[in-house]
Amino acid sequence: MTTRTLFITGASSGIGAATARAAAEAGWSVALFARSADKLDALAAEIGDKALALPGDVTDLSAVEAAVARTVERFGGVDAAFANAGMGLDTPGTVAGDPEEWRRMVDLNIMGLLYTARAALPELKKTKGTLVLTGSAAGRRHIPGSIYGATKWFVHGYGGNMAEEMREWGGRCAVIAPGMVDTPFFDAAKPDQLQPEDVAAAVMHAIDAPARAAIREIYLMPQA
Ligand SMILES: NC(=O)c1ccc[n+]([C@@H]2O[C@H](COP(=O)([O-])OP(=O)(O)OC[C@H]3O[C@@H](n4cnc5c(N)ncnc54)[C@H](OP(=O)(O)O)[C@@H]3O)[C@@H](O)[C@H]2O)c1
C-alpha cells in the first residue's frame, strides 16, 4: 500500500503534535503546519523523512494554500486534513471580554478552519479523503456565556454539513470533540484530564476506518 499523507494545522504542540506522532507511527506521512518554525523543525526531525515542517499562519489563506501545495509536491497528495489549530480566550464574558481577542479567536477557530478546508478539499476530492475538525465538548453543550464554545458550535455545524457534502463524492468529514485535554492550551498542567495522545487516537480511528464507515463524530471526555 502506498503511504498516505495527513496535513495537520496546529501541529507544533498539544493535540496536533501528538496526532503527527501517532500518524507517523501508523505509517502516514505528515505535513506539519503552525506558526512556530522551531517547534515544527524539532518535531519533523524527531519523526524523520515522513514529516515535512511548513511554518505559516492559518489565518492567511494563501499561506495555507501554499502549504498544501508543498505537501502535494513532497508526498504526492493529501489523504486526510486535520483542521485543528485553535485558541481560547484569556478574558471570558460578553461584557467583561475583549472584542479584539474575540476577533483573533474567530479568525483562527472559524476562518482558519474554513481556509484549511478550502485549501485541502480539492486534494481530498482526488483521494476520496477525510477532513477532520477539532470541535470540543464546549461545542456540544451550552456553557454559560462561552464565546469560545460558540466557535466550536460552528465547527460541529460545519462538520455535519461537510460530511453531507463530501459523501457525494466518497469523502468523509469527522469532528473530534474532546473535553479538557492536558495541553499548552492551559497555563497549568492537567494531569488527571485527557492526554493529547487520547485525542490523537480518536483522529487515527476516524482516518484509518474502512472506506465504508464514516466516523462522523468522536466525543471523548476525561473519566475523572
Ligand atoms: N486542550 C483542551 O482542553 C481542548 C479541548 C477541546 C478542544 N480543544 C481544541 O484543540 C485544538 C488544539 O488545541 P490544543 O489543546 O492542542 O492547544 P495548543 O497546544 O495550544 O495548540 C494550539 C495549536 O494551534 C496553533 N496555532 C495557534 N494559532 C495559529 C495560527 N494563527 N496559525 C497556525 N497555527 C496556529 C499553535 O501553534 P503556533 O503557536 O506555533 O502557531 C498550536 O500548534 C484547538 O482547536 C482547541 O480549541 C482543546
PDB file of N, CA and C and ligand atoms in Angstrom, residues 9-16 33-36 39 56-59 84-87 108-109 134-137 148 152 178-186, ligand 1:
ATOM      1  N   THR A   9      -2.994  21.189  10.903  1.00  0.00           N
ATOM      2  CA  THR A   9      -2.751  22.547  11.397  1.00  0.00           C
ATOM      3  C   THR A   9      -2.716  22.512  12.930  1.00  0.00           C
ATOM      4  N   GLY A  10      -1.927  23.432  13.495  1.00  0.00           N
ATOM      5  CA  GLY A  10      -1.732  23.397  14.948  1.00  0.00           C
ATOM      6  C   GLY A  10      -0.872  22.209  15.324  1.00  0.00           C
ATOM      7  N   ALA A  11       0.104  21.897  14.446  1.00  0.00           N
ATOM      8  CA  ALA A  11       0.924  20.693  14.637  1.00  0.00           C
ATOM      9  C   ALA A  11       2.093  20.928  15.580  1.00  0.00           C
ATOM     10  N   SER A  12       2.304  22.168  16.020  1.00  0.00           N
ATOM     11  CA  SER A  12       3.518  22.442  16.800  1.00  0.00           C
ATOM     12  C   SER A  12       3.387  22.060  18.259  1.00  0.00           C
ATOM     13  N   SER A  13       2.162  21.765  18.736  1.00  0.00           N
ATOM     14  CA  SER A  13       2.036  21.421  20.158  1.00  0.00           C
ATOM     15  C   SER A  13       0.752  20.636  20.404  1.00  0.00           C
ATOM     16  N   GLY A  14       0.572  20.187  21.641  1.00  0.00           N
ATOM     17  CA  GLY A  14      -0.684  19.595  22.086  1.00  0.00           C
ATOM     18  C   GLY A  14      -1.231  18.494  21.176  1.00  0.00           C
ATOM     19  N   ILE A  15      -2.519  18.616  20.854  1.00  0.00           N
ATOM     20  CA  ILE A  15      -3.240  17.584  20.097  1.00  0.00           C
ATOM     21  C   ILE A  15      -2.636  17.386  18.700  1.00  0.00           C
ATOM     22  N   GLY A  16      -2.270  18.483  18.048  1.00  0.00           N
ATOM     23  CA  GLY A  16      -1.724  18.390  16.691  1.00  0.00           C
ATOM     24  C   GLY A  16      -0.404  17.637  16.668  1.00  0.00           C
ATOM     25  N   PHE A  33       1.803  22.007  10.001  1.00  0.00           N
ATOM     26  CA  PHE A  33       1.578  23.448   9.790  1.00  0.00           C
ATOM     27  C   PHE A  33       1.276  24.135  11.120  1.00  0.00           C
ATOM     28  N   ALA A  34       1.971  25.220  11.411  1.00  0.00           N
ATOM     29  CA  ALA A  34       1.737  26.086  12.586  1.00  0.00           C
ATOM     30  C   ALA A  34       2.691  27.265  12.418  1.00  0.00           C
ATOM     31  N   ARG A  35       2.625  28.234  13.340  1.00  0.00           N
ATOM     32  CA  ARG A  35       3.499  29.407  13.191  1.00  0.00           C
ATOM     33  C   ARG A  35       4.919  29.169  13.703  1.00  0.00           C
ATOM     34  N   SER A  36       5.084  28.302  14.730  1.00  0.00           N
ATOM     35  CA  SER A  36       6.392  28.160  15.395  1.00  0.00           C
ATOM     36  C   SER A  36       7.322  27.244  14.604  1.00  0.00           C
ATOM     37  N   LYS A  39       9.577  24.788  16.644  1.00  0.00           N
ATOM     38  CA  LYS A  39       8.913  23.587  17.184  1.00  0.00           C
ATOM     39  C   LYS A  39       8.601  22.598  16.066  1.00  0.00           C
ATOM     40  N   GLY A  56       3.659  28.586   9.070  1.00  0.00           N
ATOM     41  CA  GLY A  56       2.732  29.538   8.467  1.00  0.00           C
ATOM     42  C   GLY A  56       1.576  29.844   9.402  1.00  0.00           C
ATOM     43  N   ASP A  57       0.829  30.864   9.015  1.00  0.00           N
ATOM     44  CA  ASP A  57      -0.312  31.316   9.832  1.00  0.00           C
ATOM     45  C   ASP A  57      -1.598  30.869   9.148  1.00  0.00           C
ATOM     46  N   VAL A  58      -2.424  30.147   9.871  1.00  0.00           N
ATOM     47  CA  VAL A  58      -3.628  29.562   9.277  1.00  0.00           C
ATOM     48  C   VAL A  58      -4.704  30.622   8.990  1.00  0.00           C
ATOM     49  N   THR A  59      -4.520  31.835   9.535  1.00  0.00           N
ATOM     50  CA  THR A  59      -5.488  32.891   9.230  1.00  0.00           C
ATOM     51  C   THR A  59      -5.141  33.602   7.910  1.00  0.00           C
ATOM     52  N   ASN A  84      -7.087  21.766  13.031  1.00  0.00           N
ATOM     53  CA  ASN A  84      -7.012  21.607  14.488  1.00  0.00           C
ATOM     54  C   ASN A  84      -6.564  22.875  15.214  1.00  0.00           C
ATOM     55  N   ALA A  85      -5.883  23.792  14.527  1.00  0.00           N
ATOM     56  CA  ALA A  85      -5.376  24.995  15.202  1.00  0.00           C
ATOM     57  C   ALA A  85      -6.536  25.748  15.839  1.00  0.00           C
ATOM     58  N   GLY A  86      -6.344  26.180  17.059  1.00  0.00           N
ATOM     59  CA  GLY A  86      -7.407  26.921  17.736  1.00  0.00           C
ATOM     60  C   GLY A  86      -6.893  27.536  19.022  1.00  0.00           C
ATOM     61  N   MET A  87      -7.662  28.474  19.559  1.00  0.00           N
ATOM     62  CA  MET A  87      -7.292  29.149  20.808  1.00  0.00           C
ATOM     63  C   MET A  87      -8.538  29.399  21.655  1.00  0.00           C
ATOM     64  N   LEU A 108      -9.092  32.631  13.914  1.00  0.00           N
ATOM     65  CA  LEU A 108      -8.368  31.357  13.997  1.00  0.00           C
ATOM     66  C   LEU A 108      -9.335  30.165  14.022  1.00  0.00           C
ATOM     67  N   ASN A 109     -10.272  30.177  14.972  1.00  0.00           N
ATOM     68  CA  ASN A 109     -11.112  28.987  15.184  1.00  0.00           C
ATOM     69  C   ASN A 109     -12.122  28.774  14.064  1.00  0.00           C
ATOM     70  N   THR A 134     -11.232  19.750  14.729  1.00  0.00           N
ATOM     71  CA  THR A 134     -11.250  19.694  16.190  1.00  0.00           C
ATOM     72  C   THR A 134     -12.398  20.556  16.708  1.00  0.00           C
ATOM     73  N   GLY A 135     -13.438  19.883  17.141  1.00  0.00           N
ATOM     74  CA  GLY A 135     -14.536  20.559  17.835  1.00  0.00           C
ATOM     75  C   GLY A 135     -14.219  20.564  19.311  1.00  0.00           C
ATOM     76  N   SER A 136     -15.220  20.343  20.137  1.00  0.00           N
ATOM     77  CA  SER A 136     -14.991  20.361  21.588  1.00  0.00           C
ATOM     78  C   SER A 136     -16.258  19.925  22.307  1.00  0.00           C
ATOM     79  N   ALA A 137     -16.068  19.435  23.514  1.00  0.00           N
ATOM     80  CA  ALA A 137     -17.234  19.251  24.390  1.00  0.00           C
ATOM     81  C   ALA A 137     -17.963  20.590  24.534  1.00  0.00           C
ATOM     82  N   TYR A 148     -15.944  31.211  23.307  1.00  0.00           N
ATOM     83  CA  TYR A 148     -15.093  30.134  22.765  1.00  0.00           C
ATOM     84  C   TYR A 148     -15.959  28.942  22.364  1.00  0.00           C
ATOM     85  N   LYS A 152     -16.858  26.689  18.661  1.00  0.00           N
ATOM     86  CA  LYS A 152     -16.831  25.234  18.471  1.00  0.00           C
ATOM     87  C   LYS A 152     -18.202  24.709  18.031  1.00  0.00           C
ATOM     88  N   PRO A 178     -13.221  16.723  22.118  1.00  0.00           N
ATOM     89  CA  PRO A 178     -12.710  16.352  23.435  1.00  0.00           C
ATOM     90  C   PRO A 178     -13.203  17.289  24.533  1.00  0.00           C
ATOM     91  N   GLY A 179     -13.319  16.727  25.726  1.00  0.00           N
ATOM     92  CA  GLY A 179     -13.401  17.552  26.927  1.00  0.00           C
ATOM     93  C   GLY A 179     -11.996  18.050  27.236  1.00  0.00           C
ATOM     94  N   MET A 180     -11.727  18.360  28.481  1.00  0.00           N
ATOM     95  CA  MET A 180     -10.450  19.009  28.813  1.00  0.00           C
ATOM     96  C   MET A 180      -9.242  18.103  28.532  1.00  0.00           C
ATOM     97  N   VAL A 181      -8.272  18.659  27.799  1.00  0.00           N
ATOM     98  CA  VAL A 181      -7.061  17.934  27.429  1.00  0.00           C
ATOM     99  C   VAL A 181      -5.856  18.666  28.021  1.00  0.00           C
ATOM    100  N   ASP A 182      -4.910  17.915  28.514  1.00  0.00           N
ATOM    101  CA  ASP A 182      -3.710  18.458  29.150  1.00  0.00           C
ATOM    102  C   ASP A 182      -2.721  18.923  28.073  1.00  0.00           C
ATOM    103  N   THR A 183      -2.872  20.178  27.623  1.00  0.00           N
ATOM    104  CA  THR A 183      -2.001  20.736  26.579  1.00  0.00           C
ATOM    105  C   THR A 183      -1.624  22.168  26.967  1.00  0.00           C
ATOM    106  N   PRO A 184      -0.722  22.791  26.210  1.00  0.00           N
ATOM    107  CA  PRO A 184      -0.383  24.201  26.479  1.00  0.00           C
ATOM    108  C   PRO A 184      -1.549  25.172  26.264  1.00  0.00           C
ATOM    109  N   PHE A 185      -2.712  24.676  25.818  1.00  0.00           N
ATOM    110  CA  PHE A 185      -3.942  25.481  25.761  1.00  0.00           C
ATOM    111  C   PHE A 185      -4.209  26.103  27.125  1.00  0.00           C
ATOM    112  N   PHE A 186      -3.823  25.372  28.173  1.00  0.00           N
ATOM    113  CA  PHE A 186      -3.988  25.867  29.551  1.00  0.00           C
ATOM    114  C   PHE A 186      -2.622  26.240  30.124  1.00  0.00           C
TER     115      PHE A 186
HETATM  116  N1  LIG B   1      -6.964  21.467  25.420  1.00  0.00           N
HETATM  117  C1  LIG B   1      -8.272  21.265  25.548  1.00  0.00           C
HETATM  118  O1  LIG B   1      -8.827  21.055  26.649  1.00  0.00           O
HETATM  119  C2  LIG B   1      -9.140  21.251  24.320  1.00  0.00           C
HETATM  120  C3  LIG B   1     -10.421  20.695  24.415  1.00  0.00           C
HETATM  121  C4  LIG B   1     -11.234  20.676  23.293  1.00  0.00           C
HETATM  122  C5  LIG B   1     -10.773  21.213  22.109  1.00  0.00           C
HETATM  123  N2  LIG B   1      -9.536  21.771  22.045  1.00  0.00           N
HETATM  124  C6  LIG B   1      -9.096  22.306  20.755  1.00  0.00           C
HETATM  125  O2  LIG B   1      -7.977  21.553  20.333  1.00  0.00           O
HETATM  126  C7  LIG B   1      -7.248  22.295  19.362  1.00  0.00           C
HETATM  127  C8  LIG B   1      -5.776  22.183  19.654  1.00  0.00           C
HETATM  128  O3  LIG B   1      -5.522  22.776  20.916  1.00  0.00           O
HETATM  129  P1  LIG B   1      -4.504  22.179  21.982  1.00  0.00           P
HETATM  130  O4  LIG B   1      -5.261  21.864  23.209  1.00  0.00           O
HETATM  131  O5  LIG B   1      -3.647  21.135  21.357  1.00  0.00           O
HETATM  132  O6  LIG B   1      -3.692  23.517  22.337  1.00  0.00           O
HETATM  133  P2  LIG B   1      -2.235  24.046  21.953  1.00  0.00           P
HETATM  134  O7  LIG B   1      -1.216  23.101  22.446  1.00  0.00           O
HETATM  135  O8  LIG B   1      -2.235  25.460  22.435  1.00  0.00           O
HETATM  136  O9  LIG B   1      -2.207  24.011  20.355  1.00  0.00           O
HETATM  137  C9  LIG B   1      -2.718  25.022  19.536  1.00  0.00           C
HETATM  138  C10 LIG B   1      -2.029  24.910  18.190  1.00  0.00           C
HETATM  139  O10 LIG B   1      -2.587  25.875  17.294  1.00  0.00           O
HETATM  140  C11 LIG B   1      -1.504  26.538  16.656  1.00  0.00           C
HETATM  141  N3  LIG B   1      -1.887  27.868  16.231  1.00  0.00           N
HETATM  142  C12 LIG B   1      -2.350  28.888  17.007  1.00  0.00           C
HETATM  143  N4  LIG B   1      -2.556  29.975  16.255  1.00  0.00           N
HETATM  144  C13 LIG B   1      -2.224  29.636  14.985  1.00  0.00           C
HETATM  145  C14 LIG B   1      -2.199  30.344  13.754  1.00  0.00           C
HETATM  146  N5  LIG B   1      -2.607  31.632  13.668  1.00  0.00           N
HETATM  147  N6  LIG B   1      -1.778  29.693  12.629  1.00  0.00           N
HETATM  148  C15 LIG B   1      -1.393  28.398  12.708  1.00  0.00           C
HETATM  149  N7  LIG B   1      -1.386  27.681  13.839  1.00  0.00           N
HETATM  150  C16 LIG B   1      -1.798  28.307  14.961  1.00  0.00           C
HETATM  151  C17 LIG B   1      -0.396  26.562  17.700  1.00  0.00           C
HETATM  152  O11 LIG B   1       0.869  26.689  17.101  1.00  0.00           O
HETATM  153  P3  LIG B   1       1.708  28.041  16.907  1.00  0.00           P
HETATM  154  O12 LIG B   1       1.543  28.860  18.160  1.00  0.00           O
HETATM  155  O13 LIG B   1       3.082  27.522  16.662  1.00  0.00           O
HETATM  156  O14 LIG B   1       1.128  28.690  15.692  1.00  0.00           O
HETATM  157  C18 LIG B   1      -0.533  25.162  18.273  1.00  0.00           C
HETATM  158  O15 LIG B   1       0.156  24.234  17.453  1.00  0.00           O
HETATM  159  C19 LIG B   1      -7.833  23.704  19.398  1.00  0.00           C
HETATM  160  O16 LIG B   1      -8.728  23.857  18.308  1.00  0.00           O
HETATM  161  C20 LIG B   1      -8.610  23.738  20.714  1.00  0.00           C
HETATM  162  O17 LIG B   1      -9.671  24.654  20.665  1.00  0.00           O
HETATM  163  C21 LIG B   1      -8.695  21.789  23.115  1.00  0.00           C
END
